[in-house]
Coordinates of C-alpha atoms (C1' of nucleotides) in Angstrom, one line a residue:
Chain A
M422 CA 0.3 0.2 0.2
T423 CA 1.1 3.8 -1.0
E424 CA 0.2 6.9 0.1
H425 CA -2.3 6.6 -2.6
S426 CA -3.3 3.6 -1.8
D427 CA -7.4 3.1 -2.0
P428 CA -8.1 5.8 -4.2
L429 CA -12.1 4.9 -3.7
G430 CA -13.6 3.9 -7.0
F431 CA -10.5 2.2 -8.6
T432 CA -11.1 -0.7 -7.2
H433 CA -13.8 -3.2 -6.2
H434 CA -14.9 -3.1 -2.6
D435 CA -17.6 -4.1 0.0
H436 CA -20.0 -0.9 -0.6
A437 CA -22.2 -2.0 2.2
H438 CA -19.2 -1.6 4.6
C439 CA -18.1 1.8 3.4
R440 CA -21.6 2.7 3.5
E441 CA -21.6 1.9 7.3
S442 CA -18.6 2.9 7.7
A443 CA -18.6 6.0 6.7
L444 CA -21.9 6.5 8.3
Q445 CA -20.6 5.3 11.7
A446 CA -18.0 8.2 11.6
A447 CA -19.9 10.9 10.8
E448 CA -21.9 10.1 13.8
D449 CA -18.6 9.8 15.3
T450 CA -17.4 13.3 15.0
C451 CA -20.4 14.7 15.4
A452 CA -20.8 12.9 18.6
R453 CA -17.7 14.4 19.8
E454 CA -17.8 17.5 18.5
G455 CA -21.4 18.4 19.3
L456 CA -22.8 18.3 16.0
S457 CA -26.6 17.6 14.9
L458 CA -26.1 14.7 12.6
T459 CA -29.9 15.6 11.4
K460 CA -32.3 13.8 9.4
Q461 CA -31.9 16.1 6.4
R462 CA -28.1 16.4 6.2
R463 CA -28.1 12.5 7.3
R464 CA -30.4 11.5 4.3
V465 CA -28.0 13.9 1.8
L466 CA -25.1 11.7 3.6
E467 CA -26.9 8.4 2.7
L468 CA -27.7 9.7 -1.0
L469 CA -24.0 10.2 -1.6
L470 CA -22.8 7.4 -0.1
R471 CA -25.3 5.3 -1.6
K472 CA -25.1 6.0 -5.7
H473 CA -21.1 6.2 -4.5
K474 CA -20.4 9.3 -7.1
A475 CA -20.7 12.9 -7.4
M476 CA -23.6 14.3 -7.7
G477 CA -24.9 17.3 -8.6
A478 CA -27.6 18.8 -6.1
Y479 CA -30.7 18.6 -8.4
E480 CA -29.7 15.3 -8.8
L481 CA -30.0 15.0 -5.0
L482 CA -33.3 16.7 -4.8
D483 CA -34.3 14.3 -7.8
A484 CA -33.6 11.4 -5.6
M485 CA -35.2 13.0 -2.3
R486 CA -38.5 13.4 -4.3
E487 CA -38.2 9.5 -5.7
D488 CA -37.7 8.7 -2.0
G489 CA -41.3 10.0 -1.6
Q490 CA -40.0 12.6 0.7
P491 CA -39.8 15.9 -2.1
A492 CA -37.5 19.2 -0.4
Q493 CA -36.7 22.2 -1.8
P494 CA -32.7 24.0 -3.3
P495 CA -32.0 25.2 0.5
T496 CA -32.2 22.5 2.1
V497 CA -30.5 20.2 -0.4
Y498 CA -27.6 23.3 -0.3
R499 CA -27.7 23.7 3.4
A500 CA -27.0 19.6 3.9
L501 CA -24.3 19.8 1.8
D502 CA -22.5 22.8 4.0
F503 CA -22.9 21.3 7.2
L504 CA -22.0 17.8 5.4
V505 CA -18.7 20.2 3.3
S506 CA -17.9 22.0 6.6
N507 CA -17.5 19.5 8.8
G508 CA -15.9 16.7 6.1
F509 CA -18.0 14.4 5.7
A510 CA -18.3 15.6 2.0
H511 CA -16.4 17.6 -0.4
K512 CA -17.1 20.0 -3.4
I513 CA -16.1 19.0 -6.4
E514 CA -15.9 22.5 -8.2
R515 CA -15.0 21.6 -11.8
L516 CA -18.2 19.2 -12.1
N517 CA -20.2 21.6 -9.4
A518 CA -21.1 18.3 -7.7
F519 CA -20.8 16.4 -4.6
V520 CA -19.5 13.2 -3.4
A521 CA -19.2 11.4 0.4
C522 CA -15.6 11.6 1.5
A523 CA -13.7 8.1 1.1
H524 CA -12.0 9.0 4.4
P525 CA -14.3 10.4 6.9
G526 CA -12.7 11.8 10.2
E527 CA -9.2 12.3 9.5
R528 CA -8.2 15.7 8.7
H529 CA -6.8 15.6 5.4
K530 CA -6.5 18.2 2.7
P531 CA -8.2 15.9 -0.6
A532 CA -7.0 15.7 -3.8
F533 CA -9.5 14.4 -6.8
L534 CA -9.2 12.1 -9.5
L535 CA -11.9 12.5 -12.3
C536 CA -12.3 10.4 -15.3
S537 CA -13.0 12.7 -18.3
D538 CA -15.1 9.1 -19.7
C539 CA -16.7 7.8 -17.0
G540 CA -17.4 10.0 -14.6
L541 CA -15.4 8.8 -12.4
V542 CA -14.3 10.7 -8.9
A543 CA -11.6 9.1 -6.8
E544 CA -10.1 10.7 -3.6
M545 CA -5.8 10.5 -3.1
R546 CA -4.4 10.1 -0.2
S547 CA -2.0 12.2 -1.5
Q548 CA 0.5 13.7 0.8
G549 CA 2.9 14.5 -1.7
I550 CA 0.8 16.9 -3.7
G551 CA -0.9 18.7 -0.6
E552 CA 3.3 19.4 0.5
A553 CA 3.6 20.7 -2.7
V554 CA 1.2 23.7 -2.4
R555 CA 2.5 24.1 0.5
A556 CA 5.6 24.6 -0.4
A557 CA 4.6 26.9 -3.1
A558 CA 2.3 29.1 -1.0
E559 CA 4.9 29.4 2.0
E560 CA 7.3 30.9 -0.3
L561 CA 5.0 33.2 -2.0
D562 CA 4.0 34.9 1.9
F563 CA 0.5 33.2 1.0
A564 CA -1.0 31.6 3.9
L565 CA -2.7 28.6 2.6
E566 CA -6.3 27.8 4.2
R567 CA -8.2 25.2 1.6
M568 CA -6.7 23.9 -1.6
V569 CA -9.0 22.1 -4.9
V570 CA -6.8 19.9 -6.7
E571 CA -8.5 18.2 -9.4
A572 CA -7.0 16.1 -12.0
E573 CA -8.9 15.1 -15.0
G574 CA -8.0 12.4 -17.1
L575 CA -8.4 9.1 -17.5
C576 CA -9.2 6.3 -15.4
P577 CA -7.8 3.2 -15.6
Q578 CA -10.3 1.5 -17.5
C579 CA -11.6 3.9 -20.2
R580 CA -7.7 4.7 -20.6
G581 CA -8.0 0.5 -21.6
A582 CA -10.3 0.4 -23.3
R583 CA -9.0 3.2 -25.9
A584 CA -6.2 1.1 -26.4
Chain B
M537 CA 14.5 34.2 -9.1
T538 CA 12.5 30.9 -8.0
E539 CA 10.2 28.8 -9.9
H540 CA 6.9 31.0 -8.0
S541 CA 8.5 33.8 -9.3
D542 CA 6.4 36.4 -11.0
P543 CA 3.2 35.4 -9.5
L544 CA 0.8 37.9 -11.7
G545 CA -0.9 40.2 -8.7
F546 CA 2.5 40.0 -5.6
T547 CA 4.4 42.5 -7.0
H548 CA 3.8 45.9 -8.8
H549 CA 4.4 45.5 -12.5
D550 CA 4.3 47.7 -16.4
H551 CA 0.6 47.3 -16.6
A552 CA 0.7 48.2 -19.9
H553 CA 3.0 46.2 -20.7
C554 CA 1.7 42.7 -19.8
R555 CA -1.2 43.9 -21.5
E556 CA 0.7 44.3 -25.2
S557 CA 2.6 41.0 -24.9
A558 CA -0.3 39.0 -23.9
L559 CA -2.0 40.1 -26.9
Q560 CA 1.4 40.2 -28.7
A561 CA 1.3 36.0 -27.7
A562 CA -2.0 35.4 -28.2
E563 CA -1.4 36.4 -31.9
D564 CA 1.8 35.2 -33.0
T565 CA 0.5 31.5 -31.7
C566 CA -2.6 32.1 -33.0
A567 CA 0.0 32.8 -36.6
R568 CA 1.8 29.8 -35.6
E569 CA -0.8 27.7 -35.5
G570 CA -3.9 28.8 -38.2
L571 CA -6.4 29.3 -35.3
S572 CA -8.3 32.9 -35.6
L573 CA -8.4 35.9 -33.2
T574 CA -11.0 37.1 -34.4
K575 CA -12.4 40.9 -33.2
Q576 CA -15.0 39.1 -30.6
R577 CA -12.0 36.6 -29.0
R578 CA -9.7 39.9 -29.2
R579 CA -12.0 41.7 -27.8
V580 CA -12.9 39.6 -24.2
L581 CA -9.2 38.1 -24.2
E582 CA -8.6 42.7 -23.8
L583 CA -11.1 42.8 -21.7
L584 CA -9.9 40.0 -19.5
L585 CA -6.1 41.4 -19.6
R586 CA -7.7 45.1 -18.6
K587 CA -9.6 44.2 -15.6
H588 CA -6.6 42.2 -14.7
K589 CA -8.0 39.8 -12.6
A590 CA -10.8 37.1 -12.7
M591 CA -14.1 38.0 -14.1
G592 CA -17.4 36.5 -14.8
A593 CA -18.7 35.8 -18.0
Y594 CA -21.5 38.3 -17.3
E595 CA -19.2 40.7 -15.8
L596 CA -17.7 40.5 -19.5
L597 CA -20.8 41.2 -21.1
D598 CA -21.5 43.9 -18.8
A599 CA -18.4 45.7 -20.1
M600 CA -19.5 44.7 -23.9
R601 CA -22.8 46.7 -23.3
E602 CA -20.4 49.5 -21.3
D603 CA -18.3 49.3 -24.3
G604 CA -21.4 50.2 -26.7
Q605 CA -20.9 46.6 -28.3
P606 CA -23.3 44.8 -26.6
A607 CA -23.4 40.6 -27.0
Q608 CA -25.2 38.0 -25.8
P609 CA -24.4 35.3 -23.2
P610 CA -23.0 32.8 -26.1
T611 CA -21.0 34.7 -27.5
V612 CA -19.1 35.5 -24.6
Y613 CA -19.0 31.3 -23.2
R614 CA -18.0 30.9 -27.2
A615 CA -15.0 33.6 -26.7
L616 CA -13.8 31.9 -23.0
D617 CA -13.7 28.3 -25.4
F618 CA -11.4 29.6 -27.6
L619 CA -9.5 30.9 -24.7
V620 CA -9.9 28.7 -22.8
S621 CA -8.6 25.8 -25.1
N622 CA -6.2 27.7 -26.5
G623 CA -4.0 28.6 -23.3
F624 CA -4.6 31.7 -23.4
A625 CA -6.8 32.4 -20.8
H626 CA -7.3 29.9 -18.1
K627 CA -11.3 29.2 -15.9
I628 CA -11.3 29.8 -12.0
E629 CA -13.5 26.9 -10.9
R630 CA -13.6 27.8 -7.6
L631 CA -14.8 31.2 -8.2
N632 CA -16.7 30.4 -11.8
A633 CA -14.5 32.8 -13.3
F634 CA -11.8 33.7 -15.9
V635 CA -8.0 35.2 -16.4
A636 CA -5.9 36.2 -18.4
C637 CA -3.1 34.0 -18.7
A638 CA -0.1 35.3 -17.3
H639 CA 2.4 32.6 -19.1
P640 CA 0.8 32.7 -22.8
G641 CA 2.8 30.7 -25.1
E642 CA 4.2 29.0 -22.8
R643 CA 2.6 24.9 -22.3
H644 CA 1.9 24.4 -18.9
K645 CA 0.0 23.1 -16.2
P646 CA -1.3 26.5 -14.7
A647 CA -1.7 26.4 -10.7
F648 CA -3.7 29.4 -8.7
L649 CA -3.3 31.4 -5.6
L650 CA -7.0 33.0 -4.2
C651 CA -6.7 35.6 -1.9
S652 CA -10.2 34.9 0.2
D653 CA -10.1 38.0 1.8
C654 CA -8.8 40.9 -1.4
G655 CA -9.8 38.6 -4.3
L656 CA -6.6 38.3 -6.6
V657 CA -5.8 36.0 -8.2
A658 CA -2.0 35.4 -9.1
E659 CA -0.9 32.6 -11.2
M660 CA 1.8 30.0 -10.4
R661 CA 5.2 28.8 -12.2
S662 CA 4.7 25.7 -9.9
Q663 CA 6.9 22.8 -11.3
G664 CA 7.1 21.0 -8.0
I665 CA 2.7 20.8 -8.2
G666 CA 2.8 19.5 -11.9
E667 CA 5.8 16.7 -10.9
A668 CA 3.6 15.5 -8.0
V669 CA -0.4 16.3 -9.5
R670 CA 1.7 13.6 -12.4
A671 CA 3.3 11.3 -10.0
A672 CA 0.4 10.7 -7.9
A673 CA -1.9 10.0 -11.6
E674 CA 1.1 7.8 -13.2
E675 CA 1.2 5.6 -9.3
L676 CA -2.6 4.9 -10.0
D677 CA -2.0 4.0 -14.0
F678 CA -4.6 7.6 -14.4
A679 CA -3.7 9.2 -17.4
L680 CA -3.7 12.6 -16.7
E681 CA -5.0 15.5 -18.9
R682 CA -5.8 18.6 -17.1
M683 CA -5.5 19.6 -13.7
V684 CA -7.2 22.0 -11.4
V685 CA -5.0 23.3 -8.7
E686 CA -6.6 26.4 -6.1
A687 CA -5.4 27.2 -3.5
E688 CA -7.1 29.9 -0.9
G689 CA -6.4 31.7 1.7
L690 CA -4.5 35.2 2.6
C691 CA -2.3 36.6 0.3
P692 CA 0.7 38.8 1.8
Q693 CA -0.5 42.0 1.8
C694 CA -4.0 40.3 3.8
R695 CA -2.1 38.3 5.8
G696 CA 0.0 41.2 7.1
A697 CA -3.7 43.6 7.9
R698 CA -4.7 41.6 9.7
A699 CA -1.8 41.0 12.4
Chain C
dC1411 C1' -43.7 21.1 33.3
dC1412 C1' -43.0 25.4 31.1
dG1413 C1' -41.2 29.0 28.4
dC1414 C1' -37.7 30.4 25.9
dC1415 C1' -33.7 30.8 23.5
dT1416 C1' -30.8 29.0 19.6
dA1417 C1' -30.6 25.8 15.5
dT1418 C1' -32.9 23.8 12.4
dT1419 C1' -36.7 23.5 8.3
dG1420 C1' -40.2 25.1 5.0
dT1421 C1' -41.0 28.0 1.6
dT1422 C1' -41.3 31.1 -1.6
dA1423 C1' -39.0 33.2 -5.0
dC1424 C1' -35.0 35.0 -7.5
dG1425 C1' -30.0 35.3 -8.9
dT1426 C1' -26.1 33.7 -11.7
dT1427 C1' -23.5 31.1 -14.7
dA1428 C1' -23.8 28.5 -18.3
dT1429 C1' -26.1 26.3 -22.5
dA1430 C1' -29.1 23.9 -27.0
dA1431 C1' -30.8 25.3 -31.2
dC1432 C1' -30.8 27.1 -35.2
dA1433 C1' -30.9 31.1 -38.3
dT1434 C1' -26.9 34.2 -40.5
dG1435 C1' -23.4 35.8 -42.1
dC1436 C1' -18.1 35.6 -43.6
dT1437 C1' -14.4 34.0 -46.1
dC1438 C1' -11.3 31.1 -48.6
dC1439 C1' -11.0 28.1 -52.3
dG1440 C1' -11.6 25.3 -56.3
Chain D
dC634 C1' -20.2 32.0 -58.3
dG635 C1' -20.9 28.4 -55.3
dG636 C1' -20.2 25.6 -51.5
dA637 C1' -17.7 24.1 -47.2
dG638 C1' -16.5 25.0 -42.4
dC639 C1' -15.7 27.9 -39.2
dA640 C1' -17.5 32.0 -36.6
dT641 C1' -21.5 34.5 -34.5
dG642 C1' -25.8 36.3 -33.8
dT643 C1' -29.9 35.4 -31.6
dT644 C1' -34.1 33.6 -28.6
dA645 C1' -35.0 30.4 -24.9
dT646 C1' -33.7 27.7 -21.7
dA647 C1' -31.2 24.7 -18.5
dA648 C1' -28.7 23.8 -14.3
dC649 C1' -26.4 25.3 -9.9
dG650 C1' -27.0 28.9 -6.1
dT651 C1' -28.9 31.8 -2.7
dA652 C1' -31.5 35.6 0.0
dA653 C1' -35.4 36.4 3.0
dC654 C1' -38.6 35.1 6.5
dA655 C1' -42.0 32.2 8.5
dA656 C1' -42.7 27.7 11.1
dT657 C1' -40.7 24.0 14.0
dA658 C1' -38.3 21.4 17.0
dG659 C1' -35.1 20.1 20.5
dG660 C1' -32.4 21.3 24.7
dC661 C1' -32.1 24.5 28.9
dG662 C1' -32.8 27.0 33.1
dG663 C1' -36.2 28.0 35.7

DNA sequence: CCGCCTATTGTTACGTTATAACATGCTCCG
DNA sequence: CGGAGCATGTTATAACGTAACAATAGGCGG
């Protein structure tokens, strides 16, 4: 296993497990930090985990309607704000979409791989990239607060399919 | 001078000069590669260079209206598509906005610093970050095509102002 | 238990960003 | 000339996101 291991999405994995453990991590963190994982917040997080891909806010709204419990845009955006601020989900700027965090609980600066063919979104653990950005910022006396790193290209499968 | 030198925006610079040279570089590149820097495309590039900051498409439209030559959204988005595809401008995903490229002509994978206080957008030359992303992608057998790197935080000035 | 405070959610309406689809014009070249 | 291909104009609408205010719910001191 390397520092980039487990880029959620490149390999098969126990889906039910990752879903359960992510929810559990969210509950634990909320309990520990006095945050409330309310019904709507939990619902949105479950949807993100269920589909296990990047979803737009309106895609979430569609899913909520299909579940028989429709909601309005502000409801979803508020839930997403909560999830993102607390590290349970991330926004993919390039796609205007959201994914459940693949490493909840760990404090991390996420970096993503986006497949332009199949739409896969994989979250990397990449110490190296975070370090490089931090170093560049420091050299310019820039106080880094957040970083967006999204690499686009072809995932191994799609790359193969084109050969 | 380091590899991160000249992050356009941190230092004073000859504005008229950078504007002229960017336009010249665009013309040269177009001539060399058989692209046409048409009136609308040139207009949008000039506006980006004139304001020398990140501008939204509708901000550009406002400017065009004020110039007495109004245009419609598709016109601007098409010009921006051209400029971005050919490396004369970049999209800042985090801001849904566009900036003129600070290093036109050079083939590069841009990385940006965004000041969350004053709105400054600086384009870094950062070999290091590009390398780190490339390495991470390679390790996962991911065919990197494009990267989005946007570091948010406080620029030196704003950081100082808070001290 | 009650009433109050605060956080969360509901609801309506709207602002901002981006694109589809089709018509028109422009230019280069045979 | 004429048509092919690219660029632009034009209209309409899709997709993404938020402001503002009302209603509700859940915890806590009295």
